[in-house]
mmCIF file of C-alpha atoms in Angstrom:
data_model
loop_
_atom_site.group_PDB
_atom_site.id
_atom_site.type_symbol
_atom_site.label_atom_id
_atom_site.label_comp_id
_atom_site.label_asym_id
_atom_site.label_seq_id
_atom_site.Cartn_x
_atom_site.Cartn_y
_atom_site.Cartn_z
ATOM 1 C CA ILE A 1 -53.998 -39.779 -19.000
ATOM 2 C CA LYS A 2 -54.226 -43.469 -19.899
ATOM 3 C CA TYR A 3 -54.502 -42.731 -23.615
ATOM 4 C CA GLN A 4 -51.716 -40.143 -23.482
ATOM 5 C CA THR A 5 -49.458 -42.661 -21.763
ATOM 6 C CA MET A 6 -50.256 -45.325 -24.350
ATOM 7 C CA ALA A 7 -49.521 -42.925 -27.206
ATOM 8 C CA ARG A 8 -46.181 -41.900 -25.675
ATOM 9 C CA GLN A 9 -45.220 -45.548 -25.173
ATOM 10 C CA PHE A 10 -45.919 -46.399 -28.807
ATOM 11 C CA GLN A 11 -44.059 -43.300 -29.981
ATOM 12 C CA ALA A 12 -41.035 -44.357 -27.929
ATOM 13 C CA LYS A 13 -41.305 -47.977 -29.059
ATOM 14 C CA TYR A 14 -41.321 -47.116 -32.761
ATOM 15 C CA SER A 15 -39.308 -43.860 -32.588
ATOM 16 C CA MET A 16 -41.864 -42.039 -34.738
ATOM 17 C CA ASN A 17 -45.186 -40.279 -34.412
ATOM 18 C CA PHE A 18 -48.516 -41.947 -35.118
ATOM 19 C CA GLU A 19 -48.999 -40.404 -38.565
ATOM 20 C CA THR A 20 -45.639 -41.738 -39.773
ATOM 21 C CA PHE A 21 -46.332 -45.173 -38.299
ATOM 22 C CA ARG A 22 -49.808 -45.181 -39.835
ATOM 23 C CA ALA A 23 -48.424 -44.401 -43.286
ATOM 24 C CA ARG A 24 -45.884 -47.216 -42.919
ATOM 25 C CA VAL A 25 -48.544 -49.723 -41.868
ATOM 26 C CA ILE A 26 -50.936 -48.722 -44.643
ATOM 27 C CA ALA A 27 -48.181 -48.855 -47.272
ATOM 28 C CA GLY A 28 -47.200 -52.433 -46.514
ATOM 29 C CA THR A 29 -48.145 -55.651 -44.838
ATOM 30 C CA PRO A 30 -47.036 -55.291 -41.232
ATOM 31 C CA PRO A 31 -46.427 -58.243 -38.923
ATOM 32 C CA ALA A 32 -49.425 -59.123 -36.747
ATOM 33 C CA ASP A 33 -47.938 -57.518 -33.638
ATOM 34 C CA GLU A 34 -47.353 -54.205 -35.434
ATOM 35 C CA GLU A 35 -50.842 -54.306 -36.869
ATOM 36 C CA GLN A 36 -52.264 -54.753 -33.376
ATOM 37 C CA ASP A 37 -50.072 -51.906 -32.121
ATOM 38 C CA TYR A 38 -51.463 -49.759 -34.940
ATOM 39 C CA PHE A 39 -55.037 -50.368 -33.796
ATOM 40 C CA ASP A 40 -54.140 -49.801 -30.136
ATOM 41 C CA TRP A 41 -52.186 -46.650 -30.947
ATOM 42 C CA GLU A 42 -55.031 -45.339 -33.091
ATOM 43 C CA LEU A 43 -57.412 -45.961 -30.184
ATOM 44 C CA ALA A 44 -55.094 -44.005 -27.897
ATOM 45 C CA VAL A 45 -54.732 -41.071 -30.304
ATOM 46 C CA THR A 46 -58.472 -40.972 -30.946
ATOM 47 C CA GLY A 47 -59.189 -41.244 -27.228
ATOM 48 C CA VAL A 48 -56.913 -38.298 -26.450
ATOM 49 C CA ALA A 49 -58.576 -36.178 -29.143
ATOM 50 C CA ASP A 50 -62.071 -37.122 -27.960
ATOM 51 C CA MET A 51 -61.239 -36.270 -24.345
ATOM 52 C CA GLN A 52 -59.717 -32.928 -25.348
ATOM 53 C CA ASP A 53 -62.866 -32.095 -27.338
ATOM 54 C CA GLU A 54 -65.054 -33.044 -24.389
ATOM 55 C CA ILE A 55 -62.998 -30.896 -22.004
ATOM 56 C CA LYS A 56 -63.368 -27.923 -24.362
ATOM 57 C CA ARG A 57 -67.114 -28.513 -24.595
ATOM 58 C CA LEU A 58 -67.475 -28.694 -20.825
ATOM 59 C CA LYS A 59 -65.390 -25.549 -20.327
ATOM 60 C CA ALA A 60 -67.616 -23.734 -22.814
ATOM 61 C CA LEU A 61 -70.720 -24.850 -20.905
ATOM 62 C CA ARG A 62 -69.162 -23.697 -17.647
ATOM 63 C CA LYS A 63 -68.509 -20.229 -19.086
ATOM 64 C CA LYS A 64 -72.143 -19.946 -20.143
ATOM 65 C CA ALA A 65 -73.402 -20.797 -16.660
#
């Protein structure tokens, strides 16, 4: 939930999704605060994906039991 909240906050702050923001950051030289937001947002997006994968894995184990 923490990572999902962070991701939603960044999406609202920049009025775009992570992939669009990432492309903008990579294409230029962002200010330091935007660069830090990029790393924090990437952490949030990665964290959400990792947790979703772990939930799927645990559900699969539960079905086998």
